[in-house]
Amino acid sequence: MGKINKIILFLYTFFVIYLPDFSVYFPFLPNTSILVFFLATLNIVLLNKHILWVIKKNEIYAIFIVLFILIIQLTITNLDDFDLGNLWPLGLFIVQIINYLSLVIWFYKLYHPENVYSLLKYLVFIGMIQFFIILFMQLQPDLKNIAVTLYGGKEGVPERLRYLLSYRIYGIGSSYTFMLPLIQTFFSVIALYLYSEGKGFFYFITSVLLIYSSIVNGRTGMYIYIIIMIIYFLKQSLQKFNLKILIFSFGTLIIFVISVLFILNFYPDRFTWITEGIEEIILLFFAGETSQNTNVGRLIGEHLVFPKGFDIIFGLGKNIFSGITYRNNYIHSDIGYINDLFRGGIIYIFLLYPTILSFFNKYCTKPFLKTSLVLFFVIANYKGEITGGTPIILLILLIPMLISYNDMYISHNK
């Protein structure tokens, strides 16, 4: 029975993180939104006292309170043109916090770990399963049809996006060009952290493999990883030089070269796409190039739009990711901060961001991990919207959830 429960926990963890919509294959299944709501309800029934105990003992309750306040605010803002769909991201946030907190509780019930590293290693293991799925899809193109079907959904991949299929869209998940690669980047950062904590060179190799599985679907994770890797080298250089740093340096160089050669020889389209992204950033910082024909140029140009008048205080009650007509102008933005401003204005940002940061800062005390995840949030939320109950913000919050629960678990079992 114990093995069966562990298999169920693995499937549960994989699902709540990657959120694949299998209803496209099995019409009798409910869609992802209904499933996560069902899982949260089931967790509340099975773990009700345990969940309440955890919420009371730490500051997760503050996040719930803020989210409920913001739902009320958005409801009032939307009264003239009410759309329940505009409230769903915050509703999803609440539901998924319950699911992620339950993940921690179930893990401790089944594995009885001695410290927080056990669950971090488990998360890296989940990421590596996705890595191997992505690798098999690359080696066996017929398997990629699974990813293409999940990406396109019941309506199929739109013609305007079919060009992506030649060098992206691998794995099992959702939001293949943004969320899935960032999830893999998050796991690569956790693996790098485990290596920095002396858990073995295996986790450095794992970190590189995970970032490769991110790059095949999106470039943003690569930029985040490079910055965090530089921070790691700076951290190590301030300490006494030793063999570990030497091995790490040569390992980084060798694996990076092999990865580049692999991409160049077997996936020239992807290599061109990656180098174009690097070139855009170099031109931006060293030549001031801000052409609106590049992704970077658009993110610092046409996507930087702001609400006007009182709208900047209260927002419009909805985001502008899909584009809206605002004051006789069509506007659109991928930037998370801009979408949050349009959704709930300054009130939304000044309530939600500090609450999340406070909870994170209280429990996440390791400087390298804290710095890495804050940078991860800052960059990821610029490239796209992550605060609306996405796996990215929830994985970031999972770390303080885990640390706080571990402290409570140890104290309770003394």
mmCIF file with all atom_site columns, C-alpha atoms in Angstrom, residues 24 148-159 162:
data_model
loop_
_atom_site.group_PDB
_atom_site.id
_atom_site.type_symbol
_atom_site.label_atom_id
_atom_site.label_alt_id
_atom_site.label_comp_id
_atom_site.label_asym_id
_atom_site.label_entity_id
_atom_site.label_seq_id
_atom_site.pdbx_PDB_ins_code
_atom_site.Cartn_x
_atom_site.Cartn_y
_atom_site.Cartn_z
_atom_site.occupancy
_atom_site.B_iso_or_equiv
_atom_site.pdbx_formal_charge
_atom_site.auth_seq_id
_atom_site.auth_comp_id
_atom_site.auth_asym_id
_atom_site.auth_atom_id
_atom_site.pdbx_PDB_model_num
ATOM 1  C CA . VAL A 1 24  ? -8.190 16.513 -24.942 1.00 0.00 ? 24  VAL A CA 1
ATOM 2  C CA . VAL A 1 148 ? 1.523  19.093 -29.794 1.00 0.00 ? 148 VAL A CA 1
ATOM 3  C CA . THR A 1 149 ? -1.957 17.786 -28.935 1.00 0.00 ? 149 THR A CA 1
ATOM 4  C CA . LEU A 1 150 ? -1.734 19.058 -25.349 1.00 0.00 ? 150 LEU A CA 1
ATOM 5  C CA . TYR A 1 151 ? -0.423 22.408 -26.604 1.00 0.00 ? 151 TYR A CA 1
ATOM 6  C CA . GLY A 1 152 ? -3.168 22.854 -29.194 1.00 0.00 ? 152 GLY A CA 1
ATOM 7  C CA . GLY A 1 153 ? -6.009 21.602 -27.021 1.00 0.00 ? 153 GLY A CA 1
ATOM 8  C CA . LYS A 1 154 ? -9.332 20.568 -28.482 1.00 0.00 ? 154 LYS A CA 1
ATOM 9  C CA . GLU A 1 155 ? -9.169 23.271 -31.166 1.00 0.00 ? 155 GLU A CA 1
ATOM 10 C CA . GLY A 1 156 ? -5.669 22.345 -32.362 1.00 0.00 ? 156 GLY A CA 1
ATOM 11 C CA . VAL A 1 157 ? -2.623 24.561 -32.852 1.00 0.00 ? 157 VAL A CA 1
ATOM 12 C CA . PRO A 1 158 ? -3.550 27.831 -34.634 1.00 0.00 ? 158 PRO A CA 1
ATOM 13 C CA . GLU A 1 159 ? -1.905 28.333 -38.008 1.00 0.00 ? 159 GLU A CA 1
ATOM 14 C CA . ARG A 1 162 ? 2.514  26.239 -36.121 1.00 0.00 ? 162 ARG A CA 1
#
